[in-house]
mmCIF file with all atom_site columns, C-alpha atoms in Angstrom:
data_model
loop_
_atom_site.group_PDB
_atom_site.id
_atom_site.type_symbol
_atom_site.label_atom_id
_atom_site.label_alt_id
_atom_site.label_comp_id
_atom_site.label_asym_id
_atom_site.label_entity_id
_atom_site.label_seq_id
_atom_site.pdbx_PDB_ins_code
_atom_site.Cartn_x
_atom_site.Cartn_y
_atom_site.Cartn_z
_atom_site.occupancy
_atom_site.B_iso_or_equiv
_atom_site.pdbx_formal_charge
_atom_site.auth_seq_id
_atom_site.auth_comp_id
_atom_site.auth_asym_id
_atom_site.auth_atom_id
_atom_site.pdbx_PDB_model_num
ATOM 1   C CA . MET A 1 1   ? -123.061 -177.338 54.181 1.00 55.00 ? 17  MET A CA 1
ATOM 2   C CA . ASN A 1 2   ? -125.869 -177.291 51.648 1.00 74.00 ? 18  ASN A CA 1
ATOM 3   C CA . ILE A 1 3   ? -127.390 -180.113 49.621 1.00 77.00 ? 19  ILE A CA 1
ATOM 4   C CA . ALA A 1 4   ? -125.084 -179.599 46.631 1.00 78.00 ? 20  ALA A CA 1
ATOM 5   C CA . ASP A 1 5   ? -122.010 -179.883 48.845 1.00 80.00 ? 21  ASP A CA 1
ATOM 6   C CA . ASP A 1 6   ? -123.383 -183.033 50.453 1.00 82.00 ? 22  ASP A CA 1
ATOM 7   C CA . ILE A 1 7   ? -124.033 -184.679 47.093 1.00 82.00 ? 23  ILE A CA 1
ATOM 8   C CA . LYS A 1 8   ? -120.606 -183.615 45.834 1.00 82.00 ? 24  LYS A CA 1
ATOM 9   C CA . ARG A 1 9   ? -118.966 -185.162 48.916 1.00 84.00 ? 25  ARG A CA 1
ATOM 10  C CA . LEU A 1 10  ? -120.936 -188.382 48.437 1.00 82.00 ? 26  LEU A CA 1
ATOM 11  C CA . HIS A 1 11  ? -119.840 -188.494 44.800 1.00 82.00 ? 27  HIS A CA 1
ATOM 12  C CA . GLU A 1 12  ? -116.201 -187.983 45.815 1.00 83.00 ? 28  GLU A CA 1
ATOM 13  C CA . LEU A 1 13  ? -116.436 -190.813 48.332 1.00 83.00 ? 29  LEU A CA 1
ATOM 14  C CA . HIS A 1 14  ? -118.027 -193.023 45.693 1.00 80.00 ? 30  HIS A CA 1
ATOM 15  C CA . GLN A 1 15  ? -115.308 -192.210 43.154 1.00 87.00 ? 31  GLN A CA 1
ATOM 16  C CA . ALA A 1 16  ? -112.590 -192.895 45.750 1.00 85.00 ? 32  ALA A CA 1
ATOM 17  C CA . GLY A 1 17  ? -114.061 -196.325 46.409 1.00 83.00 ? 33  GLY A CA 1
ATOM 18  C CA . ALA A 1 18  ? -115.157 -195.608 49.964 1.00 81.00 ? 34  ALA A CA 1
ATOM 19  C CA . LEU A 1 19  ? -118.807 -196.193 49.027 1.00 78.00 ? 35  LEU A CA 1
ATOM 20  C CA . THR A 1 20  ? -120.220 -198.999 46.951 1.00 84.00 ? 36  THR A CA 1
ATOM 21  C CA . ASP A 1 21  ? -122.807 -198.298 44.264 1.00 84.00 ? 37  ASP A CA 1
ATOM 22  C CA . ALA A 1 22  ? -125.596 -199.437 46.569 1.00 83.00 ? 38  ALA A CA 1
ATOM 23  C CA . GLU A 1 23  ? -124.335 -197.346 49.506 1.00 83.00 ? 39  GLU A CA 1
ATOM 24  C CA . PHE A 1 24  ? -123.990 -194.285 47.275 1.00 82.00 ? 40  PHE A CA 1
ATOM 25  C CA . ALA A 1 25  ? -127.512 -194.711 45.903 1.00 83.00 ? 41  ALA A CA 1
ATOM 26  C CA . GLN A 1 26  ? -128.956 -195.243 49.383 1.00 85.00 ? 42  GLN A CA 1
ATOM 27  C CA . ALA A 1 27  ? -127.151 -192.215 50.864 1.00 83.00 ? 43  ALA A CA 1
ATOM 28  C CA . LYS A 1 28  ? -128.145 -190.009 47.943 1.00 83.00 ? 44  LYS A CA 1
ATOM 29  C CA . ALA A 1 29  ? -131.791 -191.116 48.168 1.00 82.00 ? 45  ALA A CA 1
ATOM 30  C CA . LYS A 1 30  ? -131.826 -190.469 51.916 1.00 83.00 ? 46  LYS A CA 1
ATOM 31  C CA . LEU A 1 31  ? -130.328 -187.028 51.410 1.00 79.00 ? 47  LEU A CA 1
ATOM 32  C CA . LEU A 1 32  ? -132.773 -186.123 48.665 1.00 80.00 ? 48  LEU A CA 1
ATOM 33  C CA . SER A 1 33  ? -135.763 -187.437 50.627 1.00 80.00 ? 49  SER A CA 1
ATOM 34  C CA . SER A 1 34  ? -134.858 -185.234 53.581 1.00 76.00 ? 50  SER A CA 1
ATOM 35  C CA . VAL A 1 35  ? -134.829 -182.247 51.233 1.00 69.00 ? 51  VAL A CA 1
ATOM 36  C CA . GLY A 1 36  ? -138.110 -183.229 49.618 1.00 64.00 ? 52  GLY A CA 1
ATOM 37  C CA . SER A 1 37  ? -139.900 -183.404 52.957 1.00 60.00 ? 53  SER A CA 1
ATOM 38  C CA . GLY A 1 38  ? -139.727 -179.667 53.494 1.00 53.00 ? 54  GLY A CA 1
ATOM 39  C CA . ALA A 1 39  ? -136.241 -179.441 54.887 1.00 47.00 ? 55  ALA A CA 1
ATOM 40  C CA . SER A 1 40  ? -135.041 -177.482 51.835 1.00 46.00 ? 56  SER A CA 1
ATOM 41  C CA . ALA A 1 41  ? -137.075 -174.414 52.722 1.00 47.00 ? 57  ALA A CA 1
ATOM 42  C CA . GLN A 1 42  ? -135.906 -174.611 56.285 1.00 50.00 ? 58  GLN A CA 1
ATOM 43  C CA . ASN A 1 43  ? -132.274 -175.105 55.201 1.00 49.00 ? 59  ASN A CA 1
ATOM 44  C CA . ALA A 1 44  ? -132.477 -172.047 52.973 1.00 48.00 ? 60  ALA A CA 1
ATOM 45  C CA . ASN A 1 45  ? -133.571 -169.909 55.911 1.00 49.00 ? 61  ASN A CA 1
ATOM 46  C CA . SER A 1 46  ? -131.661 -171.389 58.832 1.00 50.00 ? 62  SER A CA 1
ATOM 47  C CA . ASN A 1 47  ? -129.189 -174.037 57.732 1.00 52.00 ? 63  ASN A CA 1
ATOM 48  C CA . SER A 1 48  ? -126.998 -173.646 60.798 1.00 55.00 ? 64  SER A CA 1
ATOM 49  C CA . PHE A 1 49  ? -129.864 -173.760 63.298 1.00 63.00 ? 65  PHE A CA 1
ATOM 50  C CA . SER A 1 50  ? -131.611 -176.918 62.113 1.00 65.00 ? 66  SER A CA 1
ATOM 51  C CA . GLY A 1 51  ? -128.750 -179.133 63.292 1.00 67.00 ? 67  GLY A CA 1
ATOM 52  C CA . ILE A 1 52  ? -128.740 -177.374 66.636 1.00 73.00 ? 68  ILE A CA 1
ATOM 53  C CA . ASP A 1 53  ? -132.484 -177.951 67.067 1.00 72.00 ? 69  ASP A CA 1
ATOM 54  C CA . ASP A 1 54  ? -132.085 -181.659 66.311 1.00 72.00 ? 70  ASP A CA 1
ATOM 55  C CA . SER A 1 55  ? -129.218 -181.923 68.791 1.00 69.00 ? 71  SER A CA 1
ATOM 56  C CA . LEU A 1 56  ? -131.200 -180.183 71.505 1.00 71.00 ? 72  LEU A CA 1
ATOM 57  C CA . ASN A 1 57  ? -134.197 -182.449 70.925 1.00 72.00 ? 73  ASN A CA 1
ATOM 58  C CA . GLN A 1 58  ? -131.923 -185.487 71.286 1.00 70.00 ? 74  GLN A CA 1
ATOM 59  C CA . LEU A 1 59  ? -130.304 -184.030 74.400 1.00 70.00 ? 75  LEU A CA 1
ATOM 60  C CA . ASN A 1 60  ? -133.699 -183.458 76.015 1.00 74.00 ? 76  ASN A CA 1
ATOM 61  C CA . ARG A 1 61  ? -134.211 -187.236 76.014 1.00 75.00 ? 77  ARG A CA 1
ATOM 62  C CA . PHE A 1 62  ? -131.185 -187.755 78.298 1.00 77.00 ? 78  PHE A CA 1
ATOM 63  C CA . ARG A 1 63  ? -132.264 -188.766 81.811 1.00 80.00 ? 79  ARG A CA 1
ATOM 64  C CA . ARG A 1 64  ? -130.584 -190.231 84.889 1.00 80.00 ? 80  ARG A CA 1
ATOM 65  C CA . SER A 1 65  ? -131.275 -193.920 85.274 1.00 78.00 ? 81  SER A CA 1
ATOM 66  C CA . ASN A 1 66  ? -133.344 -195.242 88.164 1.00 78.00 ? 82  ASN A CA 1
ATOM 67  C CA . THR A 1 67  ? -132.361 -198.867 87.620 1.00 82.00 ? 83  THR A CA 1
ATOM 68  C CA . ASP A 1 68  ? -128.702 -198.794 86.501 1.00 77.00 ? 84  ASP A CA 1
ATOM 69  C CA . ARG A 1 69  ? -127.141 -196.590 89.142 1.00 77.00 ? 85  ARG A CA 1
ATOM 70  C CA . TRP A 1 70  ? -124.286 -196.703 91.589 1.00 83.00 ? 86  TRP A CA 1
ATOM 71  C CA . LEU A 1 71  ? -124.316 -193.136 92.769 1.00 84.00 ? 87  LEU A CA 1
ATOM 72  C CA . GLY A 1 72  ? -126.537 -190.720 90.860 1.00 84.00 ? 88  GLY A CA 1
ATOM 73  C CA . GLY A 1 73  ? -127.559 -192.696 87.783 1.00 85.00 ? 89  GLY A CA 1
ATOM 74  C CA . ILE A 1 74  ? -125.597 -190.505 85.351 1.00 86.00 ? 90  ILE A CA 1
ATOM 75  C CA . CYS A 1 75  ? -123.545 -193.336 83.839 1.00 86.00 ? 91  CYS A CA 1
ATOM 76  C CA . GLY A 1 76  ? -126.594 -195.581 83.529 1.00 85.00 ? 92  GLY A CA 1
ATOM 77  C CA . GLY A 1 77  ? -128.462 -192.769 81.811 1.00 86.00 ? 93  GLY A CA 1
ATOM 78  C CA . LEU A 1 78  ? -125.538 -192.107 79.483 1.00 85.00 ? 94  LEU A CA 1
ATOM 79  C CA . GLY A 1 79  ? -125.442 -195.810 78.695 1.00 86.00 ? 95  GLY A CA 1
ATOM 80  C CA . LYS A 1 80  ? -129.089 -195.821 77.664 1.00 85.00 ? 96  LYS A CA 1
ATOM 81  C CA . PHE A 1 81  ? -128.716 -192.546 75.775 1.00 84.00 ? 97  PHE A CA 1
ATOM 82  C CA . THR A 1 82  ? -125.636 -193.506 73.752 1.00 84.00 ? 98  THR A CA 1
ATOM 83  C CA . GLY A 1 83  ? -125.964 -197.278 73.517 1.00 85.00 ? 99  GLY A CA 1
ATOM 84  C CA . LEU A 1 84  ? -122.623 -197.878 75.263 1.00 85.00 ? 100 LEU A CA 1
ATOM 85  C CA . GLU A 1 85  ? -122.389 -199.980 78.385 1.00 88.00 ? 101 GLU A CA 1
ATOM 86  C CA . SER A 1 86  ? -122.626 -197.985 81.602 1.00 85.00 ? 102 SER A CA 1
ATOM 87  C CA . TRP A 1 87  ? -119.343 -199.445 82.917 1.00 89.00 ? 103 TRP A CA 1
ATOM 88  C CA . ILE A 1 88  ? -117.523 -197.726 80.049 1.00 89.00 ? 104 ILE A CA 1
ATOM 89  C CA . TRP A 1 89  ? -118.935 -194.375 81.150 1.00 87.00 ? 105 TRP A CA 1
ATOM 90  C CA . ARG A 1 90  ? -117.976 -195.109 84.763 1.00 88.00 ? 106 ARG A CA 1
ATOM 91  C CA . LEU A 1 91  ? -114.441 -195.916 83.663 1.00 91.00 ? 107 LEU A CA 1
ATOM 92  C CA . LEU A 1 92  ? -114.257 -192.664 81.670 1.00 88.00 ? 108 LEU A CA 1
ATOM 93  C CA . PHE A 1 93  ? -115.464 -190.605 84.627 1.00 86.00 ? 109 PHE A CA 1
ATOM 94  C CA . VAL A 1 94  ? -112.875 -192.244 86.908 1.00 88.00 ? 110 VAL A CA 1
ATOM 95  C CA . PHE A 1 95  ? -110.154 -191.660 84.314 1.00 88.00 ? 111 PHE A CA 1
ATOM 96  C CA . PHE A 1 96  ? -111.018 -187.983 83.867 1.00 87.00 ? 112 PHE A CA 1
ATOM 97  C CA . THR A 1 97  ? -111.312 -187.518 87.623 1.00 87.00 ? 113 THR A CA 1
ATOM 98  C CA . CYS A 1 98  ? -107.902 -189.070 88.323 1.00 90.00 ? 114 CYS A CA 1
ATOM 99  C CA . TYR A 1 99  ? -105.970 -187.432 85.517 1.00 85.00 ? 115 TYR A CA 1
ATOM 100 C CA . PHE A 1 100 ? -107.672 -184.133 84.864 1.00 81.00 ? 116 PHE A CA 1
ATOM 101 C CA . GLY A 1 101 ? -110.009 -183.542 87.800 1.00 80.00 ? 117 GLY A CA 1
ATOM 102 C CA . ALA A 1 102 ? -112.828 -182.622 85.454 1.00 83.00 ? 118 ALA A CA 1
ATOM 103 C CA . GLY A 1 103 ? -114.668 -185.940 85.718 1.00 83.00 ? 119 GLY A CA 1
ATOM 104 C CA . LEU A 1 104 ? -115.929 -185.293 89.220 1.00 82.00 ? 120 LEU A CA 1
ATOM 105 C CA . VAL A 1 105 ? -117.045 -181.770 88.346 1.00 85.00 ? 121 VAL A CA 1
ATOM 106 C CA . ALA A 1 106 ? -118.861 -182.976 85.223 1.00 85.00 ? 122 ALA A CA 1
ATOM 107 C CA . TYR A 1 107 ? -120.525 -185.804 87.160 1.00 82.00 ? 123 TYR A CA 1
ATOM 108 C CA . VAL A 1 108 ? -121.746 -183.530 89.942 1.00 84.00 ? 124 VAL A CA 1
ATOM 109 C CA . LEU A 1 109 ? -123.060 -180.951 87.471 1.00 87.00 ? 125 LEU A CA 1
ATOM 110 C CA . ALA A 1 110 ? -124.867 -183.664 85.521 1.00 83.00 ? 126 ALA A CA 1
ATOM 111 C CA . TRP A 1 111 ? -126.281 -185.043 88.770 1.00 84.00 ? 127 TRP A CA 1
ATOM 112 C CA . ILE A 1 112 ? -127.667 -181.596 89.575 1.00 87.00 ? 128 ILE A CA 1
ATOM 113 C CA . PHE A 1 113 ? -129.027 -180.613 86.160 1.00 83.00 ? 129 PHE A CA 1
ATOM 114 C CA . VAL A 1 114 ? -130.091 -183.873 84.468 1.00 82.00 ? 130 VAL A CA 1
ATOM 115 C CA . PRO A 1 115 ? -133.576 -184.981 85.538 1.00 83.00 ? 131 PRO A CA 1
ATOM 116 C CA . GLU A 1 116 ? -134.372 -188.535 86.605 1.00 83.00 ? 132 GLU A CA 1
ATOM 117 C CA . GLU A 1 117 ? -136.283 -190.837 84.292 1.00 78.00 ? 133 GLU A CA 1
ATOM 118 C CA . GLU A 1 118 ? -139.930 -191.341 85.122 1.00 78.00 ? 134 GLU A CA 1
#
């Protein structure tokens, strides 16, 4: 999606009443400021890769917790990373383990590949 599509979508949301005048102005200013800071040249060359780079940079901050851990610290680390409580992540892993079997596999793989926080 390019800048024109983003502004068009914002305008449609504003016209539909989903955004107030202030929210529309703030979102439009934020969108235009990101373009003005050099992102437009990068978007013209690699629009699909810039989002991937941002996601990977965020993912590189994910670490296993040393303080909030029951087993490997994965749920504590996910809690810090996402802002959700770690008990919610524990509940999700138990749910996916009991009903689909994938929770245990995902937990063990995360335990192996996610580094501990320093």
